XYZ file of C-alpha atoms in Angstrom:
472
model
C 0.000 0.000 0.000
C 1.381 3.542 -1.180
C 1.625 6.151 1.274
C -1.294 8.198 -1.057
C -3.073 5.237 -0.173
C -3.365 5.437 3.888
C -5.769 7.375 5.135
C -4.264 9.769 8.066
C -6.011 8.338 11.449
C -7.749 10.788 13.901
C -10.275 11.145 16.047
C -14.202 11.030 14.947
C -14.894 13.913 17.748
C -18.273 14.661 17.988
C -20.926 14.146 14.972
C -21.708 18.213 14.357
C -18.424 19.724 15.849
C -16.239 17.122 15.639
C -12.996 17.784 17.624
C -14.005 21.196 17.978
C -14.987 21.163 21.893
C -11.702 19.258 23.068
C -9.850 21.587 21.081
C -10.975 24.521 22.821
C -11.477 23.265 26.390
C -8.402 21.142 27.014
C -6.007 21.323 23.686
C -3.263 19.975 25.310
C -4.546 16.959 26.472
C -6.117 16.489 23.361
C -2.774 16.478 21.598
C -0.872 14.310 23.874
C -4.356 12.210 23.572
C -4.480 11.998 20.153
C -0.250 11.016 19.773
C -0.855 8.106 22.122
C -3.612 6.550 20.277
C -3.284 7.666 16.662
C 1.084 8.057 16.340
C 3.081 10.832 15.284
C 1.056 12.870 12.174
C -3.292 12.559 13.161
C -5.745 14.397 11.378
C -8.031 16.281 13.347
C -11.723 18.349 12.116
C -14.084 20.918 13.782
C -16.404 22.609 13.244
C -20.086 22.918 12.717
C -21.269 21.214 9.065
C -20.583 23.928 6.496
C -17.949 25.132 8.465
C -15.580 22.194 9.528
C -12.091 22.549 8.835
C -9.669 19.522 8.579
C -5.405 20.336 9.476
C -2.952 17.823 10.459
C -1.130 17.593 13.833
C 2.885 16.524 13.508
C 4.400 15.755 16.979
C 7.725 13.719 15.835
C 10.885 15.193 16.041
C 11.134 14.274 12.393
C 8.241 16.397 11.480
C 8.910 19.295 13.236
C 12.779 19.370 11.276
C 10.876 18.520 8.156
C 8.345 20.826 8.396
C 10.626 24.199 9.764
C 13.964 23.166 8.477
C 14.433 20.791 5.354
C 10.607 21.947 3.487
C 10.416 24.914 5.149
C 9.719 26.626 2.034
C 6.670 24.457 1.103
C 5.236 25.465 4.483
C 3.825 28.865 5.336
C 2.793 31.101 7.787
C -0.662 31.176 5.642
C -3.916 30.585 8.356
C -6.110 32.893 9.708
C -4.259 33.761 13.154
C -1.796 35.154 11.416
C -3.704 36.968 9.182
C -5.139 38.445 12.146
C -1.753 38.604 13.948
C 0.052 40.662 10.853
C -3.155 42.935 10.979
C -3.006 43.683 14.415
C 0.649 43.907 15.161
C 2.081 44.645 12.220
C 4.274 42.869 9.097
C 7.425 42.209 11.540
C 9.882 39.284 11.511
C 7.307 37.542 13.358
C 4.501 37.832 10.490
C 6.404 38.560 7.380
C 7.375 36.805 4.943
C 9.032 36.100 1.369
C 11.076 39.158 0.019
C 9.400 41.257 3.351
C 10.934 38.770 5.642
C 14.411 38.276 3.954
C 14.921 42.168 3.794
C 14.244 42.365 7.529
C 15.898 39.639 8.626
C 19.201 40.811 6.792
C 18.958 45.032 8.178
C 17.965 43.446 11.848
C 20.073 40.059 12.207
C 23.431 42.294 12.447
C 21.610 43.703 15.954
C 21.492 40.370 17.868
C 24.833 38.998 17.327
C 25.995 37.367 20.677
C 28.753 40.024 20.748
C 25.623 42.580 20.681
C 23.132 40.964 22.884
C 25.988 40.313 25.411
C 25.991 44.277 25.796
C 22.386 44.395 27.260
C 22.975 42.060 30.226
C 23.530 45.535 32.059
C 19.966 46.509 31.793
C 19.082 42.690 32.759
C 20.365 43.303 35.870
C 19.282 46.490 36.700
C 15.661 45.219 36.108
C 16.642 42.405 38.147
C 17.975 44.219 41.032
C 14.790 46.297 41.078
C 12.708 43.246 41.504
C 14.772 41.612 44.124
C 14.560 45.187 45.513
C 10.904 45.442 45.003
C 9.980 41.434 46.532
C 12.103 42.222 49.736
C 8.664 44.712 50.603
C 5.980 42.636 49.886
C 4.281 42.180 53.324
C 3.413 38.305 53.391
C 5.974 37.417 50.957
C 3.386 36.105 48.676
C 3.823 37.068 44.787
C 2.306 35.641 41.473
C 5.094 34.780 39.213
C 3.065 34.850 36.250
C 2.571 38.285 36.281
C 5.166 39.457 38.187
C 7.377 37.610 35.162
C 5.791 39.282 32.691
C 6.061 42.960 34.097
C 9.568 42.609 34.954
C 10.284 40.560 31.276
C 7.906 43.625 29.674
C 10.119 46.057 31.588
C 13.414 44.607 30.621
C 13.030 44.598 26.610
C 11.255 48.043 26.838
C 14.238 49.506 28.625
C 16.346 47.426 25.726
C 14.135 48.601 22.906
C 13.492 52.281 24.207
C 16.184 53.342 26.982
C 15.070 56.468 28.898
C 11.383 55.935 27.412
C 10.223 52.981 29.439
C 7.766 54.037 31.678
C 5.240 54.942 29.567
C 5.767 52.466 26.810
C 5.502 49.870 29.539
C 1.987 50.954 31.177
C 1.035 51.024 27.727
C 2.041 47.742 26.661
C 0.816 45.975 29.608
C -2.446 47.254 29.189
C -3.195 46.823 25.524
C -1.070 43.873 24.524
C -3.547 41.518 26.473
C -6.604 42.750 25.120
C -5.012 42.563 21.654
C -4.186 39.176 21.736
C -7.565 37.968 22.588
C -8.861 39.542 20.114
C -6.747 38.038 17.663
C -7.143 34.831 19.338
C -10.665 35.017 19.189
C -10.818 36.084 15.523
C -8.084 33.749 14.307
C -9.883 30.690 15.406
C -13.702 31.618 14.941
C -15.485 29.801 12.501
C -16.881 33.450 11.073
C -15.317 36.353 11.069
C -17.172 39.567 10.837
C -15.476 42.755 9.326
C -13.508 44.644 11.383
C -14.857 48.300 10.072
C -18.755 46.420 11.511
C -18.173 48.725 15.526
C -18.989 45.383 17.381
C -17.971 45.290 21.214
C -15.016 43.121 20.244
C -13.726 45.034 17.371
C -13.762 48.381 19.423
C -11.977 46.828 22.285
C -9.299 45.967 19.744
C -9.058 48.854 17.982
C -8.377 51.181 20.846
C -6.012 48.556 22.361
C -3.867 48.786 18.578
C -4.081 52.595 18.372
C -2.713 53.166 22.019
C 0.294 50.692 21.208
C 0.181 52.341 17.446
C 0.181 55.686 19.250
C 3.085 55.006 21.806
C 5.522 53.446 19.643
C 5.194 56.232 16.772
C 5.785 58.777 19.294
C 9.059 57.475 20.534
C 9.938 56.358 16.934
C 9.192 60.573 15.879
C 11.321 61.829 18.831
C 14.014 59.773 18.553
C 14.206 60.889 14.911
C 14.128 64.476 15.782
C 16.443 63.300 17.847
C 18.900 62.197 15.122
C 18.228 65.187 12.865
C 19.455 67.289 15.638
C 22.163 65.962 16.442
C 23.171 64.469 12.829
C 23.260 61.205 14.816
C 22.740 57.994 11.742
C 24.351 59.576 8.758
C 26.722 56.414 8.832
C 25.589 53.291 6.472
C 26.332 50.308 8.592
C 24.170 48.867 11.121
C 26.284 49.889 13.952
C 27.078 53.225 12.537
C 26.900 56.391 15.657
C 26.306 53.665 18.240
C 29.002 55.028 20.445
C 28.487 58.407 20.323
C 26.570 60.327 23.657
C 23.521 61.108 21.750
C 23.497 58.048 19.477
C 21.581 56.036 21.728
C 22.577 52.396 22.165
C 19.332 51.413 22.568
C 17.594 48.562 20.558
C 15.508 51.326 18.499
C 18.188 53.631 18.091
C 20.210 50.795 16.154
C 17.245 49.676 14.300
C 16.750 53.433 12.895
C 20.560 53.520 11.867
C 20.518 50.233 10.204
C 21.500 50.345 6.714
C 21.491 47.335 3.972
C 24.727 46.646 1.378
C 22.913 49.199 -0.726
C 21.703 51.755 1.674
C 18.201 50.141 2.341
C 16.782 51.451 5.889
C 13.644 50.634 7.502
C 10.907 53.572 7.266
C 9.055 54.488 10.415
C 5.944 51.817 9.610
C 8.746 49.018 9.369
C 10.333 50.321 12.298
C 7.066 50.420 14.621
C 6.323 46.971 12.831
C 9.532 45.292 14.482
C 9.104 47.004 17.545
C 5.912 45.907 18.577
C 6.844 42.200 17.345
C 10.249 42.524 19.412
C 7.716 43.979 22.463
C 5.266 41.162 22.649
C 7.807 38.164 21.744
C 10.401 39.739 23.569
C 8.803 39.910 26.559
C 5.403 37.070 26.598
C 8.381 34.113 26.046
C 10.730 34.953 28.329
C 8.156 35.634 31.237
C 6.876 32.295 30.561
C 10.239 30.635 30.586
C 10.776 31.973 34.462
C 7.604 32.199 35.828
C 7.270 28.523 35.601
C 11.160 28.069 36.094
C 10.409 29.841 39.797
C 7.217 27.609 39.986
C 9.014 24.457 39.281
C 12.257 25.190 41.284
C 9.583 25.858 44.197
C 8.304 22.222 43.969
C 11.485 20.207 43.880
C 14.062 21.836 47.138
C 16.939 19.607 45.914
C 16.865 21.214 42.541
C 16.808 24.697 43.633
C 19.433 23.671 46.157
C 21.814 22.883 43.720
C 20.506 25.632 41.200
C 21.125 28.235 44.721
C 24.841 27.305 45.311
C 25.738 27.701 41.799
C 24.053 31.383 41.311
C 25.304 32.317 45.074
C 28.906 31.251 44.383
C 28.925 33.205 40.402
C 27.381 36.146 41.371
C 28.486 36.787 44.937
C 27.713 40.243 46.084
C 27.917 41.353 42.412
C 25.590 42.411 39.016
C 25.368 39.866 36.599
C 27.777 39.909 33.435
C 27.165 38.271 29.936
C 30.159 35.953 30.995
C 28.043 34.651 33.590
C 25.638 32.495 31.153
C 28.210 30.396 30.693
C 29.457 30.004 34.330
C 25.635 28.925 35.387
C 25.135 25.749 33.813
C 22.955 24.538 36.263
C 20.594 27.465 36.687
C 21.118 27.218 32.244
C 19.462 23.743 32.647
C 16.533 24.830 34.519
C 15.868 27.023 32.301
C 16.034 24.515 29.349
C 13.796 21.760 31.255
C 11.492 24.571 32.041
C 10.858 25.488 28.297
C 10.638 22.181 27.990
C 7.530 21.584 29.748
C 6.080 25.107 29.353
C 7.295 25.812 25.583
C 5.759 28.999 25.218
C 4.709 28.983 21.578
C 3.065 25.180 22.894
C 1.656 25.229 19.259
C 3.015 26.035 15.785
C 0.781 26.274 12.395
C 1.999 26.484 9.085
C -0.222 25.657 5.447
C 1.334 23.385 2.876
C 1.749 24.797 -0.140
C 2.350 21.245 -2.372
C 1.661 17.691 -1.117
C 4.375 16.154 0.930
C 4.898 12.801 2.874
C 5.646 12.765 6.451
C 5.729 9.713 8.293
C 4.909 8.140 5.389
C 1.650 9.664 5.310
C 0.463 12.339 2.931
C 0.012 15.694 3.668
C -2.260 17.447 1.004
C -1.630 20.372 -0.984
C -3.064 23.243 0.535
C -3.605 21.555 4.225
C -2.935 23.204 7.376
C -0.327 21.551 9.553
C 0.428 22.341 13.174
C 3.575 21.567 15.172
C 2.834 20.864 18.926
C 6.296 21.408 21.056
C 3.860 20.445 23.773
C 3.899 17.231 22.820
C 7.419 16.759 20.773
C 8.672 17.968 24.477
C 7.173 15.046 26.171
C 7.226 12.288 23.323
C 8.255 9.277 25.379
C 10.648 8.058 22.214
C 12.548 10.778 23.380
C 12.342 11.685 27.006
C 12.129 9.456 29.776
C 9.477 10.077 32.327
C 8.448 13.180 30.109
C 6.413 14.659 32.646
C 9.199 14.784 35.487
C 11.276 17.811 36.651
C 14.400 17.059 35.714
C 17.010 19.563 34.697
C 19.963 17.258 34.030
C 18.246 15.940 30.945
C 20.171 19.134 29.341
C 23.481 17.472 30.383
C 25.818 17.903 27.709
C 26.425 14.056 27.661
C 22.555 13.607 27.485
C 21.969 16.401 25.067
C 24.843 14.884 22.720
C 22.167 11.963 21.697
C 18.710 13.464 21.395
C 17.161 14.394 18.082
C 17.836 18.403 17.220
C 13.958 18.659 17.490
C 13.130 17.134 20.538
C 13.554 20.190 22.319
C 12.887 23.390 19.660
C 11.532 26.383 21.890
C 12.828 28.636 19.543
C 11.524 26.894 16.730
C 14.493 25.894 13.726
C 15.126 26.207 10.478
C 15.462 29.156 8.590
C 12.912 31.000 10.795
C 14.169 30.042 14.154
C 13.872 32.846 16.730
C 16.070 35.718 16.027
C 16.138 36.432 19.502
C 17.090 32.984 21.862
C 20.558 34.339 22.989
C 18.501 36.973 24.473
C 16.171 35.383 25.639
C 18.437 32.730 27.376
C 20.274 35.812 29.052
C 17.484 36.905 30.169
C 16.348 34.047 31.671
C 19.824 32.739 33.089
C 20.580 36.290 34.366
C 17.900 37.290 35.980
C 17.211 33.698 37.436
C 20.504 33.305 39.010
C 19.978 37.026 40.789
C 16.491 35.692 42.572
C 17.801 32.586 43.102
C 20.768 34.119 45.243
C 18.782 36.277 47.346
C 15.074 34.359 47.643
C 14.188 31.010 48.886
C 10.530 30.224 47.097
C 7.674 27.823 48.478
C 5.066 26.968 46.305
C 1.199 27.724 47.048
C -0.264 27.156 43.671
C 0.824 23.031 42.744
C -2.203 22.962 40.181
C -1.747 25.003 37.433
C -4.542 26.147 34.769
C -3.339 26.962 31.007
C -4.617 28.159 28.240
C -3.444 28.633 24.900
C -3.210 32.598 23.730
C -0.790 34.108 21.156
C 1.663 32.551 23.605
C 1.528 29.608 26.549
C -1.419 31.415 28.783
C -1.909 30.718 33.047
C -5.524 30.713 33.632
C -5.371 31.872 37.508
C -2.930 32.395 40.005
C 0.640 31.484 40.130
C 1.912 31.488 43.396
C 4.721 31.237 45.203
C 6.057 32.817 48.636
C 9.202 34.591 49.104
C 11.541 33.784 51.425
C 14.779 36.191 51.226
C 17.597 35.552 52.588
C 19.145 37.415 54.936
C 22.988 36.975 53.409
C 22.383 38.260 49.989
C-alpha cells in the first residue's frame, strides 16, 4: 500500500463539531491524547457542518525538522491567526514573509549577534535588582510569578528597545497587549469572522487597544528621529554606525533606525514600529513564561533549587550579573532549558502546505494546514524518559549529545528560528541566578490552569512565597 493510499487516522470527535470542543477546552490533552492513540502525524476536524475545517497535527521530532527546516519553504505562515496577527501587530519578523521577511531579517540580524546581545545584560540586571529590591517589601511574601514575570520581562526589553522611554511604553504595553491578543485569538480561530470596520464590542476593544500601542511606539519612533536630525546622529551606512556616540543612543531602536542594507536600504518608520511591537510582545510574553514557571518548578522540587542556589550564590556573589556569567551557570542554564521544555511557550506552531508532501509516510495534502505541537514533541516518550518529570539534568551535555535536534525546539528551527534565543536565554539565566541568590521560594499554587493565547497562557494564580535571605 502507497503512502497516497493510507488514510491519516484521527479522532471522529463529535458528529456536528467534531474535535471542535476538546480543542478549545483542554487542547493539550487532546494532543498528547491523540499522539498516544493515533502516532506521530493525526488528522483532526471541527467545526459545525458547512464550516468544519480539517489540518494535520505533527508531533515527531522528524516532522517538526521537516516541516521548519528541510521543506520549510513548502510550508507557510498562511492561516487565519496570522492573518489576524500581521493585521493587528504589524508585518514584523514575526509575520512577514518572502522578500518582506528576507529584507528584515538581513537590516535586523546584524543587531542580535551574541557580541551585541551580550551588551544588554547591564539593563538585565538592573531590572533584576529592582525586583529583588521590590519582593524584599511585599508584606506576606506572597507574589504571582506569572505576572510578576511578565512585568519585569515587559520592563526589561522596553528599557532594551526604548532606553530612557520605558515608563510609559511599559503601562502602555501591559495594558493593551492583552486585550489585543484575545482579540486576535478570538478572531483567528472563529469559525466566522465579521469585518472589522462592523463597531462590534469586540472590534472596538481591539481597535483602541492597537491605536494606544500604534500611538506610543510612533511617538518614541518621531522623537528619537528628531532626535537624530538634531544631532546628525545615523548619517553612517552600517548597522552599527553612531552607536558610540553620547547622543546616538545604544538602545535597541536607536540601532534599528541607523541600520542600513549593502545598498543603503533602511527601515521607514511603519517598518520600524512593525519590528518594535513584534520585538515587544515576543520579547517579553516568552521569556516571562520561561521563568515564571522556572520559579514555579524550582519551588516544587528543594533539591533542585538547592543545587541551582549554590551555583548562582557562588557566580554572582555580592555582584551584578555579566554576559560571561551564562556560561558560568550551567545549572541554573538547565533549569531554564527543562522549564521550556515543559512550558514551551509557543506550545503550538501552524503552518499551510503549499504542495503535497509525505511525512511519516503519510500524505500531507496540498493546501492543508499543519500544526507543530512542542507540547507534545517535548514530552514524546521516544525521546524523554518520564516526560512529565522535573528534571534539569536531561540538558546534560552528555545527554543532550544523543537526542534528536527537534526534541527540544523552543525557539523553533530552520530558517525562521527565533532571532532572539541568545537573548532570551540571558534573560532568563541572568535574571534567574539574581532571585535565586537572594530568595528562597515555596510553592502555594501546585495545580496550574493553562490556556493557549498568542503565547503559553496561566488561567489563575501562580503562586509562590518569598523567602529572602538574609545573606544576599
Amino acid at each position: 500500500m502507497t503512502a497516497a493510499a493510507i488514510r491519516i487516522p484521527g479522532p471522529p470527535g463529535l458528529p456536528l463539531i467534531g474535535s471542535l470542543f476538546d480543542l478549545t477546552r483542554r487542547p493539550f490533552r487532546t494532543y498528547l491524547a491523540a499522539r498516544r492513540d493515533y502516532g506521530d502525524v493525526v488528522r483532526f476536524t471541527a467545526g459545525p457542518p458547512g464550516l468544519r475545517t480539517e489540518f494535520f497535527a505533527v508531533f515527531s521530532p522528524e516532522g517538526a525538522q521537516q516541516v521548519l527546516g528541510g521543506e520549510a519553504a513548502n510550508f507557510r505562515k498562511e492561516n487565519n491567526f496570522y492573518e489576524e496577527l500581521r493585521t493587528s501587530v504589524g508585518n514584523g519578523l514575526l509575520t512577514s514573509q518572502d522578500g518582506d521577511y528576507q529584507r528584515q531579517r538581513r537590516l535586523v540580524q546584524p543587531l542580535f549577534t551574541r557580541r551585541r546581545v551580550d551588551g544588554y545584560a547591564a539593563a538585565i540586571g538592573l531590572e533584576a535588582r529592582a525586583l529583588a529590591e521590590r519582593w524584599r517589601a511585599v508584606p506576606d511574601g506572597v507574589v504571582d510569578v506569572a505576572d510578576e514575570m511578565s512585568r519585569f520581562a515587559l520592563r526589561t526589553v522596553a528599557r532594551i528597545l526604548f532606553g530612557a522611554d520605558v515608563e510609559e511604553a511599559v503601562a502602555v504595553v501591559h495594558r493593551s497587549f492583552p486585550v489585543l491578543g484575545d482579540y486576535v485569538m478570538e478572531r483567528g480561530f472563529a469559525p466566522v469572522r465579521v469585518p472589522r470596520g462592523w463597531p462590534t464590542p469586540s472590534n472596538r476593544r481591539g481597535a483602541r487597544a492597537q491605536r494606544d500601542l500604534y500611538r506610543v511606539c510612533d511617538r518614541i519612533i518621531a522623537e528619537r528621529a528628531a532626535r537624530a536630525a538634531r544631532t546628525g546622529v545615523g548619517a553612517g551606512s552600517g548597522p552599527e554606525a553612531g552607536s558610540t556616540g553620547e547622543d546616538a543612543s545604544d538602545d535597541l531602536l536607536g540601532l534599528l533606525a541607523r541600520a542600513r542594507g549593502e545598498d543603503g536600504e533602511r527601515l521607514d518608520p511603519a517598518e520600524l514600529r512593525d519590528q518594535v511591537l513584534i520585538f515587544l510582545l515576543a520579547g517579553h510574553e516568552t521569556t516571562a513564561t520561561s521563568l515564571a514557571f522556572a520559579l514555579h518548578l524550582l519551588a516544587e522540587h528543594p533539591e533542585q533549587r538547592r543545587s541551582a542556589r549554590e551555583e548562582a550564590e557562588k557566580v554572582l556573589s555580592g555582584r551584578e550579573p555579566t554576559a560571561a556569567d551564562l556560561e558560568a551557570m550551567p545549572c541554573v542554564t538547565r533549569v531554564v532549558k527543562e522549564a521550556m521544555r515543559l512550558y514551551p511557550a509557543a506550545p503550538l506552531i501552524g503552518r499551510r502546505a503549499v504542495a503535497e508532501t509525505v511525512i511519516g509516510g503519510l500524505v500531507i495534502p496540498a493546501g492543508a494546514q499543519v500544526v507543530l505541537a512542542p507540547w507534545v514533541t517535548h514530552r514524546h516518550p521516544g525521546h524523554w524518559e518520564e516526560p512529565e518529570r522535573f528534571d534539569p539534568d536531561r540538558f546534560l551535555p552528555e545527554r543532550e549529545r544523543g537526542r534528536h535536534r527537534y526534541a527540544w525546539y523552543p525557539f523553533g528551527g530552520g530558517p525562521r528560528a527565533c532571532i532572539g534565543q541568545h537573548f532570551s536565554m540571558l534573560e532568563s539565566v541572568l535574571s534567574l541566578g539574581v532571585l535565586l541568590r537572594d530568595f528562597d521560594f515555596e510553592a502555594i499554587d501546585r495545580e496550574v490552569a493553562l490556556g493557549q493565547g498568542i503565547t503559553l497562557q496561566v488561567d489563575g494564580p501562580l503562586r509562590i512565597r518569598l523567602v529572602p535571605r538574609s545573606d544576599s
